[in-house]
């Protein structure tokens, strides 16, 4: 009995010492970045890459001392791309580690957590989402979008169509989107912009994500014969089926996509049918030669030699990391404490920032950096090639 | 008119696939009275088995398909022995929930083994679409349809002309009478589950070739319910007819109603039909009316 | 086993808290729950609130499935109907929370009646399939009926206010949630002391005999479904004040299955079991998460296996309980109590 008391006492003292030591370590020289990542679930393949990109950039920043005198610590958890679980994960990370920066897995999380983010948590919030709703500084002052919103991206594509349309009459465009937030977000703006540019939206087709049979949708396209068809709200399925079926029906429509539908893997999956596939991307691709991309490749050669290529979701994570570090450095340069409020103000101060070609010159206005480039698939080389310069949307 | 024919033709094609899924479902229900909610996940596993056969073991498609069918049969028998046998005779809710639990286990296991990535089969069928008059059928729909049709025919023949098939039908009709005639009921139950797993696997491969494979593929298994309610929960012929009808109906609804409702009606239409049938003719086209005897 | 326990009045015999010991334990439980929010951390509070809402919903399902023997696979969308009704009441009609919560319950009740009437006429598994259709159809309605439900964007709901105090933190909402939970648990417990409750049980046990005894099967089945939907609606309405936003994504089929799992693992036909089941099924994934974090130093990839493992564990729990412990946690709890009550004699 007496021995047990000693053991209990010893354990208690050790635990207390360990806690104290941990507390001492968690001092001011550490900046914590938390993340809720969709590593499993519907968005899994993108989630794994985004997580890798963000984590890699943070390691890269630490290795190269990009933030003077501070170490960045990255804490992440899986959400399964489920809003409920994402909210729980967010609260858990905040409760346990109290980071000053968070990264979210979806538009749904951004909206669900907004009331508490604004009133209680007050951390800088970046995410996978390019939703125009999150770019509203009045409702979401702490969020930012890592580039142009979906509406901006649509705008870039529509302008490209208006400028490059050959043939008589107005260009005919179809919108093909999924019945999710991701799919529907830019559509009202897209309709308005199309009208302004003199583009006829000849049909709008809505499907569930991952629909298997796309016959009726393809028939709807066949009936209206659009010159261009823009996808929104899909990552892969059912884009290949739609393109294949429509080509089977003999249509010559040019297909376009926004960021998440513009990963190189689409060219691989489509094969010859990828000919002419175009879209807008806010970032350069992994195979390009911009200096920022080269450092990305050099880092990966050392740290992850097995990965021959990285998808565009990786670059989204990497770039978001760059934004975090830029904001932190601006706050430190102004000799202010690194808090969520100061960080969000710092985002607004980023002007004409040269990212080494990872994207165009970045200026954050209204929580977004509306810049992107139009790319076209090169089936022979299996990559996307830029067909325009960096376009800045007002 | 051309559009209508196109929609009907595509509807027949996808309906054939629904029919195959429904057949497996009805086989189990007829033989054991169990509503199998794991149908979708069995489909998904079958598709993954075939995919692994083709990519890891480098089998040609036909061999991989056969391997997948055999794997599924083994899985079905295992499931029956380990999970369903102990629950024989227990309340219906227990058995339904067990199949739901199984579907969860399968989904998690698939994600562990194959990761959540979306896979596509390597090219199996010729690329060119098939033309029947003015109707164009994409190759990725037509050839899988042939597979589905062949499977349905094979199963129907199995039931009609083999001893095993007759034994299964007898057990489904009246287990006690079949038992007293010397039929090994337990073996029949085992076989029914194997057969259901095989049909699920085949339909999974078919769906996989059309739309790609991922652990989420099982979600389409829910579509089996409108089909079997339409055809009758315990009628194999009903499953066939119901499948085709549902496929055509889905396409027509999508083609004509989508513009009015803003899209997505293809998912909901079969279930609206289901509710309507429940109200008007709950036993479906060919189902037997349940008469309760004291 | 209770000795020296005799009752002098019928009321005493029918009471819910029959012995002084039970009353003392109940008091202790009540005191613990009042003190809990003051000592618990943020995340635990969040979990506790979630459990409270799940208890209300699961109680409704247990009334339908455990006590009346009818299977519903669409419980989640009835919760959804309640949520949306409460959200619309709060945002568009400007009603206070104590009106919105019953409004949510009533809306779900109406929806339940509409689904229940055609499908309860026919015996067998048709209610299960009809509720499955309701699940699919209502989910679609939530996403597409933009003018009413806000479509994909959903509805943002301001926090409840009680005499000027805004219930905008997990701490404050806790009291609202558990007040409702306690009330509804008490009501459910009471229900099965009444004629109506006993009719439900009779229907579950042997419906032909019940009919012969004069119980109108259809009427009582519909009543059971209505009560169950009301509970679901209230759970949804309370949840709205907890999450402060409603979107169609919150009510998928997997939520219906989760409710069923809680009811089965907890024990069909046992109120206690439902509470135990809700706590268990919410905490087990958390334990799993803690486990994967503990092994992270050895298996850095453990995190990405968490969710598949969760699915497998969930399914395995359901299958395991059904095969080995069909009466669920309630039965396990009774066994534990019996063991201690009869100790040192074997139970």
PDB file of N, CA and C in Angstrom, chain A residues 19-75:
ATOM      1  N   UNK A  19       4.838  18.746 -17.870  1.00  0.00           N
ATOM      2  CA  UNK A  19       3.950  19.819 -18.316  1.00  0.00           C
ATOM      3  C   UNK A  19       4.646  21.159 -18.241  1.00  0.00           C
ATOM      4  N   UNK A  20       5.370  21.348 -17.135  1.00  0.00           N
ATOM      5  CA  UNK A  20       6.061  22.624 -16.972  1.00  0.00           C
ATOM      6  C   UNK A  20       7.087  22.794 -18.083  1.00  0.00           C
ATOM      7  N   UNK A  21       7.810  21.714 -18.357  1.00  0.00           N
ATOM      8  CA  UNK A  21       8.830  21.788 -19.403  1.00  0.00           C
ATOM      9  C   UNK A  21       8.179  22.117 -20.739  1.00  0.00           C
ATOM     10  N   UNK A  22       7.094  21.444 -21.025  1.00  0.00           N
ATOM     11  CA  UNK A  22       6.402  21.708 -22.287  1.00  0.00           C
ATOM     12  C   UNK A  22       5.945  23.144 -22.352  1.00  0.00           C
ATOM     13  N   UNK A  23       5.437  23.618 -21.211  1.00  0.00           N
ATOM     14  CA  UNK A  23       4.998  25.007 -21.167  1.00  0.00           C
ATOM     15  C   UNK A  23       6.149  25.947 -21.447  1.00  0.00           C
ATOM     16  N   UNK A  24       7.316  25.609 -20.882  1.00  0.00           N
ATOM     17  CA  UNK A  24       8.462  26.495 -21.080  1.00  0.00           C
ATOM     18  C   UNK A  24       8.862  26.522 -22.543  1.00  0.00           C
ATOM     19  N   UNK A  25       8.790  25.355 -23.185  1.00  0.00           N
ATOM     20  CA  UNK A  25       9.183  25.301 -24.592  1.00  0.00           C
ATOM     21  C   UNK A  25       8.230  26.109 -25.457  1.00  0.00           C
ATOM     22  N   UNK A  26       6.951  26.057 -25.113  1.00  0.00           N
ATOM     23  CA  UNK A  26       5.968  26.728 -25.961  1.00  0.00           C
ATOM     24  C   UNK A  26       6.027  28.225 -25.748  1.00  0.00           C
ATOM     25  N   UNK A  27       7.177  28.750 -26.002  1.00  0.00           N
ATOM     26  CA  UNK A  27       7.388  30.171 -25.701  1.00  0.00           C
ATOM     27  C   UNK A  27       7.076  31.025 -26.911  1.00  0.00           C
ATOM     28  N   UNK A  28       7.644  32.225 -26.948  1.00  0.00           N
ATOM     29  CA  UNK A  28       7.286  33.180 -27.986  1.00  0.00           C
ATOM     30  C   UNK A  28       7.934  32.878 -29.318  1.00  0.00           C
ATOM     31  N   UNK A  29       8.948  32.028 -29.370  1.00  0.00           N
ATOM     32  CA  UNK A  29       9.648  31.867 -30.647  1.00  0.00           C
ATOM     33  C   UNK A  29       8.958  30.881 -31.559  1.00  0.00           C
ATOM     34  N   UNK A  30       7.758  30.499 -31.184  1.00  0.00           N
ATOM     35  CA  UNK A  30       7.049  29.526 -32.007  1.00  0.00           C
ATOM     36  C   UNK A  30       5.754  30.142 -32.501  1.00  0.00           C
ATOM     37  N   UNK A  31       5.492  29.990 -33.806  1.00  0.00           N
ATOM     38  CA  UNK A  31       4.205  30.419 -34.352  1.00  0.00           C
ATOM     39  C   UNK A  31       3.477  29.180 -34.841  1.00  0.00           C
ATOM     40  N   UNK A  32       2.277  28.975 -34.306  1.00  0.00           N
ATOM     41  CA  UNK A  32       1.555  27.746 -34.640  1.00  0.00           C
ATOM     42  C   UNK A  32       0.559  27.971 -35.752  1.00  0.00           C
ATOM     43  N   UNK A  33       0.546  27.029 -36.677  1.00  0.00           N
ATOM     44  CA  UNK A  33      -0.411  27.054 -37.790  1.00  0.00           C
ATOM     45  C   UNK A  33      -1.196  25.760 -37.735  1.00  0.00           C
ATOM     46  N   UNK A  34      -2.501  25.863 -37.546  1.00  0.00           N
ATOM     47  CA  UNK A  34      -3.338  24.674 -37.491  1.00  0.00           C
ATOM     48  C   UNK A  34      -4.057  24.461 -38.815  1.00  0.00           C
ATOM     49  N   UNK A  35      -4.413  23.207 -39.090  1.00  0.00           N
ATOM     50  CA  UNK A  35      -5.104  22.949 -40.358  1.00  0.00           C
ATOM     51  C   UNK A  35      -6.093  21.813 -40.218  1.00  0.00           C
ATOM     52  N   UNK A  36      -7.278  21.999 -40.815  1.00  0.00           N
ATOM     53  CA  UNK A  36      -8.270  20.938 -40.937  1.00  0.00           C
ATOM     54  C   UNK A  36      -8.230  20.504 -42.395  1.00  0.00           C
ATOM     55  N   UNK A  37      -7.675  19.322 -42.670  1.00  0.00           N
ATOM     56  CA  UNK A  37      -7.442  18.929 -44.049  1.00  0.00           C
ATOM     57  C   UNK A  37      -8.349  17.777 -44.461  1.00  0.00           C
ATOM     58  N   UNK A  38      -8.845  17.781 -45.702  1.00  0.00           N
ATOM     59  CA  UNK A  38      -9.700  16.684 -46.178  1.00  0.00           C
ATOM     60  C   UNK A  38      -8.857  15.516 -46.680  1.00  0.00           C
ATOM     61  N   UNK A  39      -8.152  14.853 -45.768  1.00  0.00           N
ATOM     62  CA  UNK A  39      -7.213  13.826 -46.198  1.00  0.00           C
ATOM     63  C   UNK A  39      -7.923  12.553 -46.617  1.00  0.00           C
ATOM     64  N   UNK A  40      -9.104  12.303 -46.059  1.00  0.00           N
ATOM     65  CA  UNK A  40      -9.898  11.167 -46.526  1.00  0.00           C
ATOM     66  C   UNK A  40     -11.241  11.724 -46.970  1.00  0.00           C
ATOM     67  N   UNK A  41     -12.020  10.884 -47.600  1.00  0.00           N
ATOM     68  CA  UNK A  41     -13.327  11.352 -48.048  1.00  0.00           C
ATOM     69  C   UNK A  41     -13.304  11.744 -49.505  1.00  0.00           C
ATOM     70  N   UNK A  42     -14.339  12.482 -49.917  1.00  0.00           N
ATOM     71  CA  UNK A  42     -14.541  12.753 -51.328  1.00  0.00           C
ATOM     72  C   UNK A  42     -13.414  13.548 -51.974  1.00  0.00           C
ATOM     73  N   UNK A  43     -12.749  14.376 -51.213  1.00  0.00           N
ATOM     74  CA  UNK A  43     -11.759  15.293 -51.752  1.00  0.00           C
ATOM     75  C   UNK A  43     -10.355  14.772 -51.489  1.00  0.00           C
ATOM     76  N   UNK A  44     -10.275  13.489 -51.161  1.00  0.00           N
ATOM     77  CA  UNK A  44      -9.057  12.939 -50.571  1.00  0.00           C
ATOM     78  C   UNK A  44      -7.790  13.192 -51.377  1.00  0.00           C
ATOM     79  N   UNK A  45      -7.818  12.891 -52.669  1.00  0.00           N
ATOM     80  CA  UNK A  45      -6.553  12.995 -53.388  1.00  0.00           C
ATOM     81  C   UNK A  45      -6.054  14.431 -53.416  1.00  0.00           C
ATOM     82  N   UNK A  46      -6.998  15.393 -53.486  1.00  0.00           N
ATOM     83  CA  UNK A  46      -6.569  16.793 -53.430  1.00  0.00           C
ATOM     84  C   UNK A  46      -6.109  17.125 -52.029  1.00  0.00           C
ATOM     85  N   UNK A  47      -6.847  16.620 -51.025  1.00  0.00           N
ATOM     86  CA  UNK A  47      -6.529  16.933 -49.637  1.00  0.00           C
ATOM     87  C   UNK A  47      -5.127  16.502 -49.252  1.00  0.00           C
ATOM     88  N   UNK A  48      -4.745  15.303 -49.656  1.00  0.00           N
ATOM     89  CA  UNK A  48      -3.411  14.828 -49.312  1.00  0.00           C
ATOM     90  C   UNK A  48      -2.352  15.771 -49.900  1.00  0.00           C
ATOM     91  N   UNK A  49      -2.554  16.186 -51.146  1.00  0.00           N
ATOM     92  CA  UNK A  49      -1.580  17.073 -51.789  1.00  0.00           C
ATOM     93  C   UNK A  49      -1.572  18.451 -51.169  1.00  0.00           C
ATOM     94  N   UNK A  50      -2.745  18.987 -50.860  1.00  0.00           N
ATOM     95  CA  UNK A  50      -2.790  20.324 -50.253  1.00  0.00           C
ATOM     96  C   UNK A  50      -2.024  20.292 -48.938  1.00  0.00           C
ATOM     97  N   UNK A  51      -2.290  19.252 -48.159  1.00  0.00           N
ATOM     98  CA  UNK A  51      -1.620  19.123 -46.875  1.00  0.00           C
ATOM     99  C   UNK A  51      -0.106  19.052 -47.075  1.00  0.00           C
ATOM    100  N   UNK A  52       0.301  18.237 -48.060  1.00  0.00           N
ATOM    101  CA  UNK A  52       1.735  18.113 -48.331  1.00  0.00           C
ATOM    102  C   UNK A  52       2.318  19.456 -48.719  1.00  0.00           C
ATOM    103  N   UNK A  53       1.586  20.204 -49.565  1.00  0.00           N
ATOM    104  CA  UNK A  53       2.097  21.490 -50.023  1.00  0.00           C
ATOM    105  C   UNK A  53       2.282  22.463 -48.875  1.00  0.00           C
ATOM    106  N   UNK A  54       1.274  22.551 -48.032  1.00  0.00           N
ATOM    107  CA  UNK A  54       1.349  23.498 -46.913  1.00  0.00           C
ATOM    108  C   UNK A  54       2.446  23.088 -45.942  1.00  0.00           C
ATOM    109  N   UNK A  55       2.473  21.789 -45.635  1.00  0.00           N
ATOM    110  CA  UNK A  55       3.479  21.293 -44.697  1.00  0.00           C
ATOM    111  C   UNK A  55       4.886  21.522 -45.254  1.00  0.00           C
ATOM    112  N   UNK A  56       5.061  21.198 -46.549  1.00  0.00           N
ATOM    113  CA  UNK A  56       6.378  21.358 -47.168  1.00  0.00           C
ATOM    114  C   UNK A  56       6.814  22.812 -47.143  1.00  0.00           C
ATOM    115  N   UNK A  57       5.872  23.731 -47.450  1.00  0.00           N
ATOM    116  CA  UNK A  57       6.316  25.126 -47.468  1.00  0.00           C
ATOM    117  C   UNK A  57       6.731  25.578 -46.078  1.00  0.00           C
ATOM    118  N   UNK A  58       6.010  25.114 -45.055  1.00  0.00           N
ATOM    119  CA  UNK A  58       6.367  25.515 -43.700  1.00  0.00           C
ATOM    120  C   UNK A  58       7.749  24.973 -43.342  1.00  0.00           C
ATOM    121  N   UNK A  59       8.012  23.718 -43.718  1.00  0.00           N
ATOM    122  CA  UNK A  59       9.355  23.176 -43.476  1.00  0.00           C
ATOM    123  C   UNK A  59      10.409  23.974 -44.238  1.00  0.00           C
ATOM    124  N   UNK A  60      10.079  24.285 -45.511  1.00  0.00           N
ATOM    125  CA  UNK A  60      10.994  25.062 -46.354  1.00  0.00           C
ATOM    126  C   UNK A  60      11.276  26.419 -45.708  1.00  0.00           C
ATOM    127  N   UNK A  61      10.214  27.048 -45.180  1.00  0.00           N
ATOM    128  CA  UNK A  61      10.390  28.362 -44.550  1.00  0.00           C
ATOM    129  C   UNK A  61      11.274  28.248 -43.316  1.00  0.00           C
ATOM    130  N   UNK A  62      11.074  27.192 -42.537  1.00  0.00           N
ATOM    131  CA  UNK A  62      11.911  27.001 -41.352  1.00  0.00           C
ATOM    132  C   UNK A  62      13.354  26.752 -41.749  1.00  0.00           C
ATOM    133  N   UNK A  63      13.540  25.870 -42.744  1.00  0.00           N
ATOM    134  CA  UNK A  63      14.905  25.524 -43.158  1.00  0.00           C
ATOM    135  C   UNK A  63      15.667  26.749 -43.639  1.00  0.00           C
ATOM    136  N   UNK A  64      14.973  27.610 -44.374  1.00  0.00           N
ATOM    137  CA  UNK A  64      15.659  28.768 -44.947  1.00  0.00           C
ATOM    138  C   UNK A  64      15.511  30.023 -44.108  1.00  0.00           C
ATOM    139  N   UNK A  65      14.993  29.858 -42.880  1.00  0.00           N
ATOM    140  CA  UNK A  65      14.899  30.995 -41.972  1.00  0.00           C
ATOM    141  C   UNK A  65      14.102  32.154 -42.536  1.00  0.00           C
ATOM    142  N   UNK A  66      13.020  31.851 -43.248  1.00  0.00           N
ATOM    143  CA  UNK A  66      12.269  32.924 -43.888  1.00  0.00           C
ATOM    144  C   UNK A  66      11.577  33.823 -42.886  1.00  0.00           C
ATOM    145  N   UNK A  67      11.324  33.284 -41.675  1.00  0.00           N
ATOM    146  CA  UNK A  67      10.744  34.133 -40.635  1.00  0.00           C
ATOM    147  C   UNK A  67      11.820  34.292 -39.567  1.00  0.00           C
ATOM    148  N   UNK A  68      12.378  35.510 -39.465  1.00  0.00           N
ATOM    149  CA  UNK A  68      13.541  35.687 -38.600  1.00  0.00           C
ATOM    150  C   UNK A  68      13.201  35.472 -37.141  1.00  0.00           C
ATOM    151  N   UNK A  69      13.968  34.558 -36.514  1.00  0.00           N
ATOM    152  CA  UNK A  69      13.855  34.385 -35.073  1.00  0.00           C
ATOM    153  C   UNK A  69      12.647  33.578 -34.637  1.00  0.00           C
ATOM    154  N   UNK A  70      11.851  33.083 -35.574  1.00  0.00           N
ATOM    155  CA  UNK A  70      10.680  32.319 -35.139  1.00  0.00           C
ATOM    156  C   UNK A  70      10.649  30.983 -35.869  1.00  0.00           C
ATOM    157  N   UNK A  71      10.094  29.998 -35.174  1.00  0.00           N
ATOM    158  CA  UNK A  71       9.914  28.694 -35.805  1.00  0.00           C
ATOM    159  C   UNK A  71       8.431  28.480 -36.052  1.00  0.00           C
ATOM    160  N   UNK A  72       8.117  27.964 -37.236  1.00  0.00           N
ATOM    161  CA  UNK A  72       6.723  27.686 -37.554  1.00  0.00           C
ATOM    162  C   UNK A  72       6.420  26.240 -37.212  1.00  0.00           C
ATOM    163  N   UNK A  73       5.308  26.035 -36.525  1.00  0.00           N
ATOM    164  CA  UNK A  73       4.900  24.676 -36.176  1.00  0.00           C
ATOM    165  C   UNK A  73       3.568  24.384 -36.852  1.00  0.00           C
ATOM    166  N   UNK A  74       3.480  23.229 -37.506  1.00  0.00           N
ATOM    167  CA  UNK A  74       2.286  22.896 -38.279  1.00  0.00           C
ATOM    168  C   UNK A  74       1.540  21.756 -37.593  1.00  0.00           C
ATOM    169  N   UNK A  75       0.265  21.993 -37.319  1.00  0.00           N
ATOM    170  CA  UNK A  75      -0.564  20.965 -36.686  1.00  0.00           C
ATOM    171  C   UNK A  75      -1.751  20.708 -37.593  1.00  0.00           C
TER     172      UNK A  75
END
